[in-house]
Amino acid sequence: DAGVIQSPRHEVTEMGQEVTLRCKPISGHDYLFWYRQTMMRGLELLIYFNNNVPIDDSGMPEDRFSAKMPNASFSTLKIQPSEPRDSAVYFCASSFRGPYNEQFFGPGTRLTVL
Amino acid sequence: DAKTTQPPSMDCAEGRAANLPCNHSTISGNEYVYWYRQIHSQGPQYIIHGLKNNETNEMASLIITEDRKSSTLILPHATLRDTAVYYCIVSRDSNYQLIWGAGTKLIIKP
């Protein structure tokens, strides 16, 4: 298996622009997570899905952030409009339903908003 | 979920065993201890987990005290590639979130 795939790996954009981050989870996994990591705040959970349904989006910072999972093999995290404080590394992770909490992370997308 | 306490940083000589401590004094009876690590610029990687008994896999060993209030992750023969931030997390099954702390930055020195 190729693991969790994220694209793009790097994104540089200007304030006010729309940014879309993409994630392909591991086939067969029931859960998909979006995290954000910064030096100041560490690793934060933004939202997670179970069987394509959003379960908890309490970590989404503002209405400017939205996430979708139209099918089991694809998810997007959108920021519109983007701001410099959104600059961070965004990770997608997936896991399967089971007795253990083992999450598999993608390589991340490094977002820079100028 | 219970919280964990880890030292912010540790050094270890290459080839020696690296012992990373973690305190989780408020752990519940049905919570596991998980260890993940994050190598620079990569996503976190699962290492090992345990409930009560000591566990060993190809990456590491996990020693959990009898009262389950603390644990130690052991990398038996540390290499330079083991330099990373190591996170100790207590959680239940896949229905629960992982709460990430600051972890321990482990530096392996030649």
mmCIF file with all atom_site columns, C-alpha atoms in Angstrom:
data_model
loop_
_atom_site.group_PDB
_atom_site.id
_atom_site.type_symbol
_atom_site.label_atom_id
_atom_site.label_alt_id
_atom_site.label_comp_id
_atom_site.label_asym_id
_atom_site.label_entity_id
_atom_site.label_seq_id
_atom_site.pdbx_PDB_ins_code
_atom_site.Cartn_x
_atom_site.Cartn_y
_atom_site.Cartn_z
_atom_site.occupancy
_atom_site.B_iso_or_equiv
_atom_site.pdbx_formal_charge
_atom_site.auth_seq_id
_atom_site.auth_comp_id
_atom_site.auth_asym_id
_atom_site.auth_atom_id
_atom_site.pdbx_PDB_model_num
ATOM 1   C CA . ASP A 1 1   ? 0.000   0.000  0.000  1.00 0.00 ? 1   ASP A CA 1
ATOM 2   C CA . ALA A 1 2   ? 1.252   3.499  -0.798 1.00 0.00 ? 2   ALA A CA 1
ATOM 3   C CA . GLY A 1 3   ? 0.204   4.886  2.543  1.00 0.00 ? 3   GLY A CA 1
ATOM 4   C CA . VAL A 1 4   ? -1.686  8.126  3.048  1.00 0.00 ? 4   VAL A CA 1
ATOM 5   C CA . ILE A 1 5   ? -1.154  10.446 0.114  1.00 0.00 ? 5   ILE A CA 1
ATOM 6   C CA . GLN A 1 6   ? -1.336  14.220 0.388  1.00 0.00 ? 6   GLN A CA 1
ATOM 7   C CA . SER A 1 7   ? -1.078  16.902 -2.229 1.00 0.00 ? 7   SER A CA 1
ATOM 8   C CA . PRO A 1 8   ? 0.393   19.324 -2.773 1.00 0.00 ? 8   PRO A CA 1
ATOM 9   C CA . ARG A 1 9   ? 3.479   18.853 -0.587 1.00 0.00 ? 9   ARG A CA 1
ATOM 10  C CA . HIS A 1 10  ? 4.166   22.564 -0.570 1.00 0.00 ? 10  HIS A CA 1
ATOM 11  C CA . GLU A 1 11  ? 1.848   25.472 -1.208 1.00 0.00 ? 11  GLU A CA 1
ATOM 12  C CA . VAL A 1 12  ? 2.712   29.144 -1.250 1.00 0.00 ? 12  VAL A CA 1
ATOM 13  C CA . THR A 1 13  ? -0.134  31.571 -1.711 1.00 0.00 ? 13  THR A CA 1
ATOM 14  C CA . GLU A 1 14  ? -1.069  35.149 -1.020 1.00 0.00 ? 14  GLU A CA 1
ATOM 15  C CA . MET A 1 15  ? -3.422  36.346 1.646  1.00 0.00 ? 15  MET A CA 1
ATOM 16  C CA . GLY A 1 16  ? -7.022  36.211 0.523  1.00 0.00 ? 16  GLY A CA 1
ATOM 17  C CA . GLN A 1 17  ? -6.576  33.353 -1.911 1.00 0.00 ? 17  GLN A CA 1
ATOM 18  C CA . GLU A 1 18  ? -8.396  30.048 -1.673 1.00 0.00 ? 18  GLU A CA 1
ATOM 19  C CA . VAL A 1 19  ? -6.316  27.024 -0.751 1.00 0.00 ? 19  VAL A CA 1
ATOM 20  C CA . THR A 1 20  ? -7.349  23.397 -1.204 1.00 0.00 ? 20  THR A CA 1
ATOM 21  C CA . LEU A 1 21  ? -5.429  20.548 0.379  1.00 0.00 ? 21  LEU A CA 1
ATOM 22  C CA . ARG A 1 22  ? -6.069  16.974 -0.707 1.00 0.00 ? 22  ARG A CA 1
ATOM 23  C CA . CYS A 1 23  ? -5.790  13.608 0.969  1.00 0.00 ? 23  CYS A CA 1
ATOM 24  C CA . LYS A 1 24  ? -6.160  10.008 -0.103 1.00 0.00 ? 24  LYS A CA 1
ATOM 25  C CA . PRO A 1 25  ? -6.414  7.678  2.903  1.00 0.00 ? 25  PRO A CA 1
ATOM 26  C CA . ILE A 1 26  ? -5.252  4.092  3.057  1.00 0.00 ? 26  ILE A CA 1
ATOM 27  C CA . SER A 1 27  ? -7.740  1.794  1.372  1.00 0.00 ? 27  SER A CA 1
ATOM 28  C CA . GLY A 1 28  ? -10.082 0.137  3.844  1.00 0.00 ? 28  GLY A CA 1
ATOM 29  C CA . HIS A 1 29  ? -9.613  2.663  6.609  1.00 0.00 ? 29  HIS A CA 1
ATOM 30  C CA . ASP A 1 30  ? -12.785 3.947  8.276  1.00 0.00 ? 30  ASP A CA 1
ATOM 31  C CA . TYR A 1 31  ? -11.443 7.132  9.839  1.00 0.00 ? 31  TYR A CA 1
ATOM 32  C CA . LEU A 1 32  ? -9.807  10.174 8.332  1.00 0.00 ? 32  LEU A CA 1
ATOM 33  C CA . PHE A 1 33  ? -8.239  12.982 10.349 1.00 0.00 ? 33  PHE A CA 1
ATOM 34  C CA . TRP A 1 34  ? -7.003  16.448 9.457  1.00 0.00 ? 34  TRP A CA 1
ATOM 35  C CA . TYR A 1 35  ? -4.344  17.947 11.728 1.00 0.00 ? 35  TYR A CA 1
ATOM 36  C CA . ARG A 1 36  ? -2.464  21.226 11.763 1.00 0.00 ? 36  ARG A CA 1
ATOM 37  C CA . GLN A 1 37  ? 1.012   21.619 13.222 1.00 0.00 ? 37  GLN A CA 1
ATOM 38  C CA . THR A 1 38  ? 2.776   24.836 14.171 1.00 0.00 ? 38  THR A CA 1
ATOM 39  C CA . MET A 1 39  ? 5.730   25.566 16.411 1.00 0.00 ? 39  MET A CA 1
ATOM 40  C CA . MET A 1 40  ? 3.547   27.518 18.790 1.00 0.00 ? 40  MET A CA 1
ATOM 41  C CA . ARG A 1 41  ? 0.567   25.182 19.113 1.00 0.00 ? 41  ARG A CA 1
ATOM 42  C CA . GLY A 1 42  ? 1.993   21.788 18.233 1.00 0.00 ? 42  GLY A CA 1
ATOM 43  C CA . LEU A 1 43  ? -0.196  19.160 16.590 1.00 0.00 ? 43  LEU A CA 1
ATOM 44  C CA . GLU A 1 44  ? -3.888  20.027 16.652 1.00 0.00 ? 44  GLU A CA 1
ATOM 45  C CA . LEU A 1 45  ? -6.823  17.973 15.422 1.00 0.00 ? 45  LEU A CA 1
ATOM 46  C CA . LEU A 1 46  ? -9.020  20.033 13.125 1.00 0.00 ? 46  LEU A CA 1
ATOM 47  C CA . ILE A 1 47  ? -11.711 17.544 12.092 1.00 0.00 ? 47  ILE A CA 1
ATOM 48  C CA . TYR A 1 48  ? -12.222 13.852 11.639 1.00 0.00 ? 48  TYR A CA 1
ATOM 49  C CA . PHE A 1 49  ? -14.544 11.663 9.592  1.00 0.00 ? 49  PHE A CA 1
ATOM 50  C CA . ASN A 1 50  ? -15.919 8.198  10.132 1.00 0.00 ? 50  ASN A CA 1
ATOM 51  C CA . ASN A 1 51  ? -17.206 6.411  7.041  1.00 0.00 ? 51  ASN A CA 1
ATOM 52  C CA . ASN A 1 52  ? -17.102 9.724  5.152  1.00 0.00 ? 52  ASN A CA 1
ATOM 53  C CA . VAL A 1 53  ? -19.260 11.515 7.737  1.00 0.00 ? 53  VAL A CA 1
ATOM 54  C CA . PRO A 1 54  ? -17.786 14.402 9.772  1.00 0.00 ? 54  PRO A CA 1
ATOM 55  C CA . ILE A 1 55  ? -17.854 13.408 13.435 1.00 0.00 ? 55  ILE A CA 1
ATOM 56  C CA . ASP A 1 56  ? -16.116 16.238 15.230 1.00 0.00 ? 56  ASP A CA 1
ATOM 57  C CA . ASP A 1 57  ? -15.168 19.561 13.693 1.00 0.00 ? 57  ASP A CA 1
ATOM 58  C CA . SER A 1 58  ? -14.683 21.429 16.944 1.00 0.00 ? 58  SER A CA 1
ATOM 59  C CA . GLY A 1 59  ? -11.035 21.956 16.115 1.00 0.00 ? 59  GLY A CA 1
ATOM 60  C CA . MET A 1 60  ? -11.734 23.866 12.925 1.00 0.00 ? 60  MET A CA 1
ATOM 61  C CA . PRO A 1 61  ? -10.539 27.358 13.800 1.00 0.00 ? 61  PRO A CA 1
ATOM 62  C CA . GLU A 1 62  ? -12.982 29.463 11.838 1.00 0.00 ? 62  GLU A CA 1
ATOM 63  C CA . ASP A 1 63  ? -15.646 29.436 9.163  1.00 0.00 ? 63  ASP A CA 1
ATOM 64  C CA . ARG A 1 64  ? -12.883 30.061 6.683  1.00 0.00 ? 64  ARG A CA 1
ATOM 65  C CA . PHE A 1 65  ? -11.973 26.392 7.071  1.00 0.00 ? 65  PHE A CA 1
ATOM 66  C CA . SER A 1 66  ? -14.077 23.620 5.582  1.00 0.00 ? 66  SER A CA 1
ATOM 67  C CA . ALA A 1 67  ? -13.503 19.917 4.961  1.00 0.00 ? 67  ALA A CA 1
ATOM 68  C CA . LYS A 1 68  ? -15.273 17.374 2.835  1.00 0.00 ? 68  LYS A CA 1
ATOM 69  C CA . MET A 1 69  ? -15.043 13.679 2.226  1.00 0.00 ? 69  MET A CA 1
ATOM 70  C CA . PRO A 1 70  ? -17.131 12.860 -0.855 1.00 0.00 ? 70  PRO A CA 1
ATOM 71  C CA . ASN A 1 71  ? -16.061 9.216  -0.869 1.00 0.00 ? 71  ASN A CA 1
ATOM 72  C CA . ALA A 1 72  ? -13.928 6.745  1.033  1.00 0.00 ? 72  ALA A CA 1
ATOM 73  C CA . SER A 1 73  ? -10.809 7.481  -0.966 1.00 0.00 ? 73  SER A CA 1
ATOM 74  C CA . PHE A 1 74  ? -10.679 11.262 -1.025 1.00 0.00 ? 74  PHE A CA 1
ATOM 75  C CA . SER A 1 75  ? -10.916 14.256 1.284  1.00 0.00 ? 75  SER A CA 1
ATOM 76  C CA . THR A 1 76  ? -10.243 17.980 0.964  1.00 0.00 ? 76  THR A CA 1
ATOM 77  C CA . LEU A 1 77  ? -9.478  20.736 3.422  1.00 0.00 ? 77  LEU A CA 1
ATOM 78  C CA . LYS A 1 78  ? -10.251 24.181 2.084  1.00 0.00 ? 78  LYS A CA 1
ATOM 79  C CA . ILE A 1 79  ? -9.274  27.573 3.442  1.00 0.00 ? 79  ILE A CA 1
ATOM 80  C CA . GLN A 1 80  ? -11.079 30.555 1.984  1.00 0.00 ? 80  GLN A CA 1
ATOM 81  C CA . PRO A 1 81  ? -9.873  33.257 2.308  1.00 0.00 ? 81  PRO A CA 1
ATOM 82  C CA . SER A 1 82  ? -6.418  32.326 3.537  1.00 0.00 ? 82  SER A CA 1
ATOM 83  C CA . GLU A 1 83  ? -4.506  34.439 6.053  1.00 0.00 ? 83  GLU A CA 1
ATOM 84  C CA . PRO A 1 84  ? -0.820  34.503 7.070  1.00 0.00 ? 84  PRO A CA 1
ATOM 85  C CA . ARG A 1 85  ? -1.664  32.915 10.426 1.00 0.00 ? 85  ARG A CA 1
ATOM 86  C CA . ASP A 1 86  ? -2.866  29.827 8.558  1.00 0.00 ? 86  ASP A CA 1
ATOM 87  C CA . SER A 1 87  ? 0.735   29.068 7.634  1.00 0.00 ? 87  SER A CA 1
ATOM 88  C CA . ALA A 1 88  ? 1.473   25.626 9.044  1.00 0.00 ? 88  ALA A CA 1
ATOM 89  C CA . VAL A 1 89  ? 2.016   22.002 8.111  1.00 0.00 ? 89  VAL A CA 1
ATOM 90  C CA . TYR A 1 90  ? -1.270  20.207 7.548  1.00 0.00 ? 90  TYR A CA 1
ATOM 91  C CA . PHE A 1 91  ? -1.343  16.458 8.040  1.00 0.00 ? 91  PHE A CA 1
ATOM 92  C CA . CYS A 1 92  ? -3.931  13.951 6.998  1.00 0.00 ? 92  CYS A CA 1
ATOM 93  C CA . ALA A 1 93  ? -4.132  10.618 8.805  1.00 0.00 ? 93  ALA A CA 1
ATOM 94  C CA . SER A 1 94  ? -6.317  7.543  8.529  1.00 0.00 ? 94  SER A CA 1
ATOM 95  C CA . SER A 1 95  ? -7.101  4.539  10.668 1.00 0.00 ? 95  SER A CA 1
ATOM 96  C CA . PHE A 1 96  ? -9.388  1.532  10.728 1.00 0.00 ? 96  PHE A CA 1
ATOM 97  C CA . ARG A 1 97  ? -12.051 0.853  13.307 1.00 0.00 ? 97  ARG A CA 1
ATOM 98  C CA . GLY A 1 98  ? -10.719 -1.399 15.984 1.00 0.00 ? 98  GLY A CA 1
ATOM 99  C CA . PRO A 1 99  ? -9.603  -1.785 19.579 1.00 0.00 ? 99  PRO A CA 1
ATOM 100 C CA . TYR A 1 100 ? -6.413  0.185  19.049 1.00 0.00 ? 100 TYR A CA 1
ATOM 101 C CA . ASN A 1 101 ? -5.828  3.795  18.130 1.00 0.00 ? 101 ASN A CA 1
ATOM 102 C CA . GLU A 1 102 ? -3.172  3.430  15.458 1.00 0.00 ? 102 GLU A CA 1
ATOM 103 C CA . GLN A 1 103 ? -3.240  6.301  13.013 1.00 0.00 ? 103 GLN A CA 1
ATOM 104 C CA . PHE A 1 104 ? -1.257  6.416  9.797  1.00 0.00 ? 104 PHE A CA 1
ATOM 105 C CA . PHE A 1 105 ? -0.074  9.842  8.762  1.00 0.00 ? 105 PHE A CA 1
ATOM 106 C CA . GLY A 1 106 ? 0.648   11.313 5.380  1.00 0.00 ? 106 GLY A CA 1
ATOM 107 C CA . PRO A 1 107 ? 3.769   13.365 4.620  1.00 0.00 ? 107 PRO A CA 1
ATOM 108 C CA . GLY A 1 108 ? 1.963   16.639 5.176  1.00 0.00 ? 108 GLY A CA 1
ATOM 109 C CA . THR A 1 109 ? 1.396   19.822 3.184  1.00 0.00 ? 109 THR A CA 1
ATOM 110 C CA . ARG A 1 110 ? 3.507   22.811 4.145  1.00 0.00 ? 110 ARG A CA 1
ATOM 111 C CA . LEU A 1 111 ? 1.358   25.904 3.603  1.00 0.00 ? 111 LEU A CA 1
ATOM 112 C CA . THR A 1 112 ? 2.809   29.379 3.486  1.00 0.00 ? 112 THR A CA 1
ATOM 113 C CA . VAL A 1 113 ? 0.435   32.319 3.221  1.00 0.00 ? 113 VAL A CA 1
ATOM 114 C CA . LEU A 1 114 ? 2.190   35.581 2.368  1.00 0.00 ? 114 LEU A CA 1
ATOM 115 C CA . ASP B 2 1   ? -8.597  11.450 28.056 1.00 0.00 ? 1   ASP B CA 1
ATOM 116 C CA . ALA B 2 2   ? -5.791  11.365 30.586 1.00 0.00 ? 2   ALA B CA 1
ATOM 117 C CA . LYS B 2 3   ? -2.844  13.653 30.162 1.00 0.00 ? 3   LYS B CA 1
ATOM 118 C CA . THR B 2 4   ? 0.801   12.684 30.018 1.00 0.00 ? 4   THR B CA 1
ATOM 119 C CA . THR B 2 5   ? 4.024   14.314 31.189 1.00 0.00 ? 5   THR B CA 1
ATOM 120 C CA . GLN B 2 6   ? 7.301   13.869 29.335 1.00 0.00 ? 6   GLN B CA 1
ATOM 121 C CA . PRO B 2 7   ? 10.715  15.532 29.610 1.00 0.00 ? 7   PRO B CA 1
ATOM 122 C CA . PRO B 2 8   ? 11.114  18.116 26.844 1.00 0.00 ? 8   PRO B CA 1
ATOM 123 C CA . SER B 2 9   ? 14.434  16.747 25.617 1.00 0.00 ? 9   SER B CA 1
ATOM 124 C CA . MET B 2 10  ? 16.946  13.938 26.019 1.00 0.00 ? 10  MET B CA 1
ATOM 125 C CA . ASP B 2 11  ? 20.285  12.917 24.569 1.00 0.00 ? 11  ASP B CA 1
ATOM 126 C CA . CYS B 2 12  ? 21.550  9.406  23.935 1.00 0.00 ? 12  CYS B CA 1
ATOM 127 C CA . ALA B 2 13  ? 24.750  8.040  22.462 1.00 0.00 ? 13  ALA B CA 1
ATOM 128 C CA . GLU B 2 14  ? 24.510  6.089  19.248 1.00 0.00 ? 14  GLU B CA 1
ATOM 129 C CA . GLY B 2 15  ? 24.415  2.353  19.882 1.00 0.00 ? 15  GLY B CA 1
ATOM 130 C CA . ARG B 2 16  ? 23.186  2.720  23.439 1.00 0.00 ? 16  ARG B CA 1
ATOM 131 C CA . ALA B 2 17  ? 19.677  2.088  24.694 1.00 0.00 ? 17  ALA B CA 1
ATOM 132 C CA . ALA B 2 18  ? 17.437  5.138  24.768 1.00 0.00 ? 18  ALA B CA 1
ATOM 133 C CA . ASN B 2 19  ? 14.960  5.131  27.648 1.00 0.00 ? 19  ASN B CA 1
ATOM 134 C CA . LEU B 2 20  ? 12.132  7.653  27.328 1.00 0.00 ? 20  LEU B CA 1
ATOM 135 C CA . PRO B 2 21  ? 9.932   8.113  30.411 1.00 0.00 ? 21  PRO B CA 1
ATOM 136 C CA . CYS B 2 22  ? 6.285   9.130  30.538 1.00 0.00 ? 22  CYS B CA 1
ATOM 137 C CA . ASN B 2 23  ? 4.000   9.843  33.465 1.00 0.00 ? 23  ASN B CA 1
ATOM 138 C CA . HIS B 2 24  ? 0.260   9.237  33.143 1.00 0.00 ? 24  HIS B CA 1
ATOM 139 C CA . SER B 2 25  ? -0.955  9.183  36.722 1.00 0.00 ? 25  SER B CA 1
ATOM 140 C CA . THR B 2 26  ? -4.629  9.714  35.835 1.00 0.00 ? 26  THR B CA 1
ATOM 141 C CA . ILE B 2 27  ? -4.870  6.919  33.293 1.00 0.00 ? 27  ILE B CA 1
ATOM 142 C CA . SER B 2 28  ? -8.153  5.011  33.309 1.00 0.00 ? 28  SER B CA 1
ATOM 143 C CA . GLY B 2 29  ? -8.420  1.240  33.440 1.00 0.00 ? 29  GLY B CA 1
ATOM 144 C CA . ASN B 2 30  ? -9.472  0.933  29.807 1.00 0.00 ? 30  ASN B CA 1
ATOM 145 C CA . GLU B 2 31  ? -6.934  3.339  28.361 1.00 0.00 ? 31  GLU B CA 1
ATOM 146 C CA . TYR B 2 32  ? -3.894  2.196  26.464 1.00 0.00 ? 32  TYR B CA 1
ATOM 147 C CA . VAL B 2 33  ? -0.487  3.841  26.405 1.00 0.00 ? 33  VAL B CA 1
ATOM 148 C CA . TYR B 2 34  ? 0.574   4.708  22.853 1.00 0.00 ? 34  TYR B CA 1
ATOM 149 C CA . TRP B 2 35  ? 3.912   5.906  21.583 1.00 0.00 ? 35  TRP B CA 1
ATOM 150 C CA . TYR B 2 36  ? 4.406   7.755  18.335 1.00 0.00 ? 36  TYR B CA 1
ATOM 151 C CA . ARG B 2 37  ? 7.420   9.544  16.958 1.00 0.00 ? 37  ARG B CA 1
ATOM 152 C CA . GLN B 2 38  ? 7.891   12.337 14.452 1.00 0.00 ? 38  GLN B CA 1
ATOM 153 C CA . ILE B 2 39  ? 11.093  12.587 12.516 1.00 0.00 ? 39  ILE B CA 1
ATOM 154 C CA . HIS B 2 40  ? 11.834  16.086 11.272 1.00 0.00 ? 40  HIS B CA 1
ATOM 155 C CA . SER B 2 41  ? 9.569   17.194 8.420  1.00 0.00 ? 41  SER B CA 1
ATOM 156 C CA . GLN B 2 42  ? 7.643   13.921 8.387  1.00 0.00 ? 42  GLN B CA 1
ATOM 157 C CA . GLY B 2 43  ? 4.250   12.854 9.693  1.00 0.00 ? 43  GLY B CA 1
ATOM 158 C CA . PRO B 2 44  ? 4.048   11.119 13.067 1.00 0.00 ? 44  PRO B CA 1
ATOM 159 C CA . GLN B 2 45  ? 4.647   7.379  13.034 1.00 0.00 ? 45  GLN B CA 1
ATOM 160 C CA . TYR B 2 46  ? 3.119   4.791  15.343 1.00 0.00 ? 46  TYR B CA 1
ATOM 161 C CA . ILE B 2 47  ? 5.682   2.860  17.393 1.00 0.00 ? 47  ILE B CA 1
ATOM 162 C CA . ILE B 2 48  ? 3.968   0.680  19.974 1.00 0.00 ? 48  ILE B CA 1
ATOM 163 C CA . HIS B 2 49  ? 1.125   0.512  22.478 1.00 0.00 ? 49  HIS B CA 1
ATOM 164 C CA . GLY B 2 50  ? 0.295   -1.403 25.650 1.00 0.00 ? 50  GLY B CA 1
ATOM 165 C CA . LEU B 2 51  ? -2.338  -1.818 28.335 1.00 0.00 ? 51  LEU B CA 1
ATOM 166 C CA . LYS B 2 52  ? -0.822  -3.590 31.320 1.00 0.00 ? 52  LYS B CA 1
ATOM 167 C CA . ASN B 2 53  ? 1.879   -5.945 30.166 1.00 0.00 ? 53  ASN B CA 1
ATOM 168 C CA . ASN B 2 54  ? 5.226   -5.058 28.733 1.00 0.00 ? 54  ASN B CA 1
ATOM 169 C CA . GLU B 2 55  ? 5.291   -5.095 24.966 1.00 0.00 ? 55  GLU B CA 1
ATOM 170 C CA . THR B 2 56  ? 8.027   -5.501 22.367 1.00 0.00 ? 56  THR B CA 1
ATOM 171 C CA . ASN B 2 57  ? 8.070   -5.172 18.619 1.00 0.00 ? 57  ASN B CA 1
ATOM 172 C CA . GLU B 2 58  ? 10.693  -4.682 15.943 1.00 0.00 ? 58  GLU B CA 1
ATOM 173 C CA . MET B 2 59  ? 11.046  -0.990 16.775 1.00 0.00 ? 59  MET B CA 1
ATOM 174 C CA . ALA B 2 60  ? 10.960  -0.759 20.554 1.00 0.00 ? 60  ALA B CA 1
ATOM 175 C CA . SER B 2 61  ? 9.941   -2.107 23.935 1.00 0.00 ? 61  SER B CA 1
ATOM 176 C CA . LEU B 2 62  ? 7.337   -0.616 26.234 1.00 0.00 ? 62  LEU B CA 1
ATOM 177 C CA . ILE B 2 63  ? 7.565   -1.074 29.972 1.00 0.00 ? 63  ILE B CA 1
ATOM 178 C CA . ILE B 2 64  ? 4.462   -0.134 31.985 1.00 0.00 ? 64  ILE B CA 1
ATOM 179 C CA . THR B 2 65  ? 4.611   0.025  35.764 1.00 0.00 ? 65  THR B CA 1
ATOM 180 C CA . GLU B 2 66  ? 2.318   -2.227 37.736 1.00 0.00 ? 66  GLU B CA 1
ATOM 181 C CA . ASP B 2 67  ? 0.146   0.703  38.877 1.00 0.00 ? 67  ASP B CA 1
ATOM 182 C CA . ARG B 2 68  ? 0.076   1.924  35.236 1.00 0.00 ? 68  ARG B CA 1
ATOM 183 C CA . LYS B 2 69  ? 0.913   5.464  36.295 1.00 0.00 ? 69  LYS B CA 1
ATOM 184 C CA . SER B 2 70  ? 4.080   5.613  34.238 1.00 0.00 ? 70  SER B CA 1
ATOM 185 C CA . SER B 2 71  ? 5.827   3.899  31.371 1.00 0.00 ? 71  SER B CA 1
ATOM 186 C CA . THR B 2 72  ? 9.150   3.818  29.562 1.00 0.00 ? 72  THR B CA 1
ATOM 187 C CA . LEU B 2 73  ? 9.793   3.443  25.869 1.00 0.00 ? 73  LEU B CA 1
ATOM 188 C CA . ILE B 2 74  ? 13.059  1.685  25.148 1.00 0.00 ? 74  ILE B CA 1
ATOM 189 C CA . LEU B 2 75  ? 14.947  1.879  21.878 1.00 0.00 ? 75  LEU B CA 1
ATOM 190 C CA . PRO B 2 76  ? 17.492  -0.893 22.452 1.00 0.00 ? 76  PRO B CA 1
ATOM 191 C CA . HIS B 2 77  ? 20.259  0.223  20.091 1.00 0.00 ? 77  HIS B CA 1
ATOM 192 C CA . ALA B 2 78  ? 19.671  3.818  19.123 1.00 0.00 ? 78  ALA B CA 1
ATOM 193 C CA . THR B 2 79  ? 20.866  5.042  15.736 1.00 0.00 ? 79  THR B CA 1
ATOM 194 C CA . LEU B 2 80  ? 21.139  8.547  14.326 1.00 0.00 ? 80  LEU B CA 1
ATOM 195 C CA . ARG B 2 81  ? 17.889  7.906  12.457 1.00 0.00 ? 81  ARG B CA 1
ATOM 196 C CA . ASP B 2 82  ? 16.075  7.615  15.775 1.00 0.00 ? 82  ASP B CA 1
ATOM 197 C CA . THR B 2 83  ? 16.517  11.343 16.356 1.00 0.00 ? 83  THR B CA 1
ATOM 198 C CA . ALA B 2 84  ? 12.925  12.559 16.553 1.00 0.00 ? 84  ALA B CA 1
ATOM 199 C CA . VAL B 2 85  ? 10.195  13.893 18.819 1.00 0.00 ? 85  VAL B CA 1
ATOM 200 C CA . TYR B 2 86  ? 8.573   11.054 20.756 1.00 0.00 ? 86  TYR B CA 1
ATOM 201 C CA . TYR B 2 87  ? 4.973   11.377 21.914 1.00 0.00 ? 87  TYR B CA 1
ATOM 202 C CA . CYS B 2 88  ? 3.418   9.394  24.735 1.00 0.00 ? 88  CYS B CA 1
ATOM 203 C CA . ILE B 2 89  ? -0.385  9.389  24.531 1.00 0.00 ? 89  ILE B CA 1
ATOM 204 C CA . VAL B 2 90  ? -3.074  7.621  26.520 1.00 0.00 ? 90  VAL B CA 1
ATOM 205 C CA . SER B 2 91  ? -6.254  6.749  24.696 1.00 0.00 ? 91  SER B CA 1
ATOM 206 C CA . ARG B 2 92  ? -8.836  4.065  24.217 1.00 0.00 ? 92  ARG B CA 1
ATOM 207 C CA . ASP B 2 93  ? -9.855  2.479  20.958 1.00 0.00 ? 93  ASP B CA 1
ATOM 208 C CA . SER B 2 94  ? -10.135 3.971  17.503 1.00 0.00 ? 94  SER B CA 1
ATOM 209 C CA . ASN B 2 95  ? -13.324 5.858  18.436 1.00 0.00 ? 95  ASN B CA 1
ATOM 210 C CA . TYR B 2 96  ? -11.342 8.271  20.556 1.00 0.00 ? 96  TYR B CA 1
ATOM 211 C CA . GLN B 2 97  ? -9.108  11.168 19.676 1.00 0.00 ? 97  GLN B CA 1
ATOM 212 C CA . LEU B 2 98  ? -5.377  11.201 20.244 1.00 0.00 ? 98  LEU B CA 1
ATOM 213 C CA . ILE B 2 99  ? -4.412  14.174 22.392 1.00 0.00 ? 99  ILE B CA 1
ATOM 214 C CA . TRP B 2 100 ? -0.922  15.267 21.404 1.00 0.00 ? 100 TRP B CA 1
ATOM 215 C CA . GLY B 2 101 ? 1.369   16.958 23.910 1.00 0.00 ? 101 GLY B CA 1
ATOM 216 C CA . ALA B 2 102 ? 4.772   18.491 23.265 1.00 0.00 ? 102 ALA B CA 1
ATOM 217 C CA . GLY B 2 103 ? 6.604   15.152 23.400 1.00 0.00 ? 103 GLY B CA 1
ATOM 218 C CA . THR B 2 104 ? 10.280  14.491 24.101 1.00 0.00 ? 104 THR B CA 1
ATOM 219 C CA . LYS B 2 105 ? 12.866  15.605 21.605 1.00 0.00 ? 105 LYS B CA 1
ATOM 220 C CA . LEU B 2 106 ? 15.396  12.764 21.501 1.00 0.00 ? 106 LEU B CA 1
ATOM 221 C CA . ILE B 2 107 ? 18.773  13.530 20.008 1.00 0.00 ? 107 ILE B CA 1
ATOM 222 C CA . ILE B 2 108 ? 21.058  10.623 19.209 1.00 0.00 ? 108 ILE B CA 1
ATOM 223 C CA . LYS B 2 109 ? 24.687  11.674 19.229 1.00 0.00 ? 109 LYS B CA 1
ATOM 224 C CA . PRO B 2 110 ? 27.498  9.902  17.342 1.00 0.00 ? 110 PRO B CA 1
#
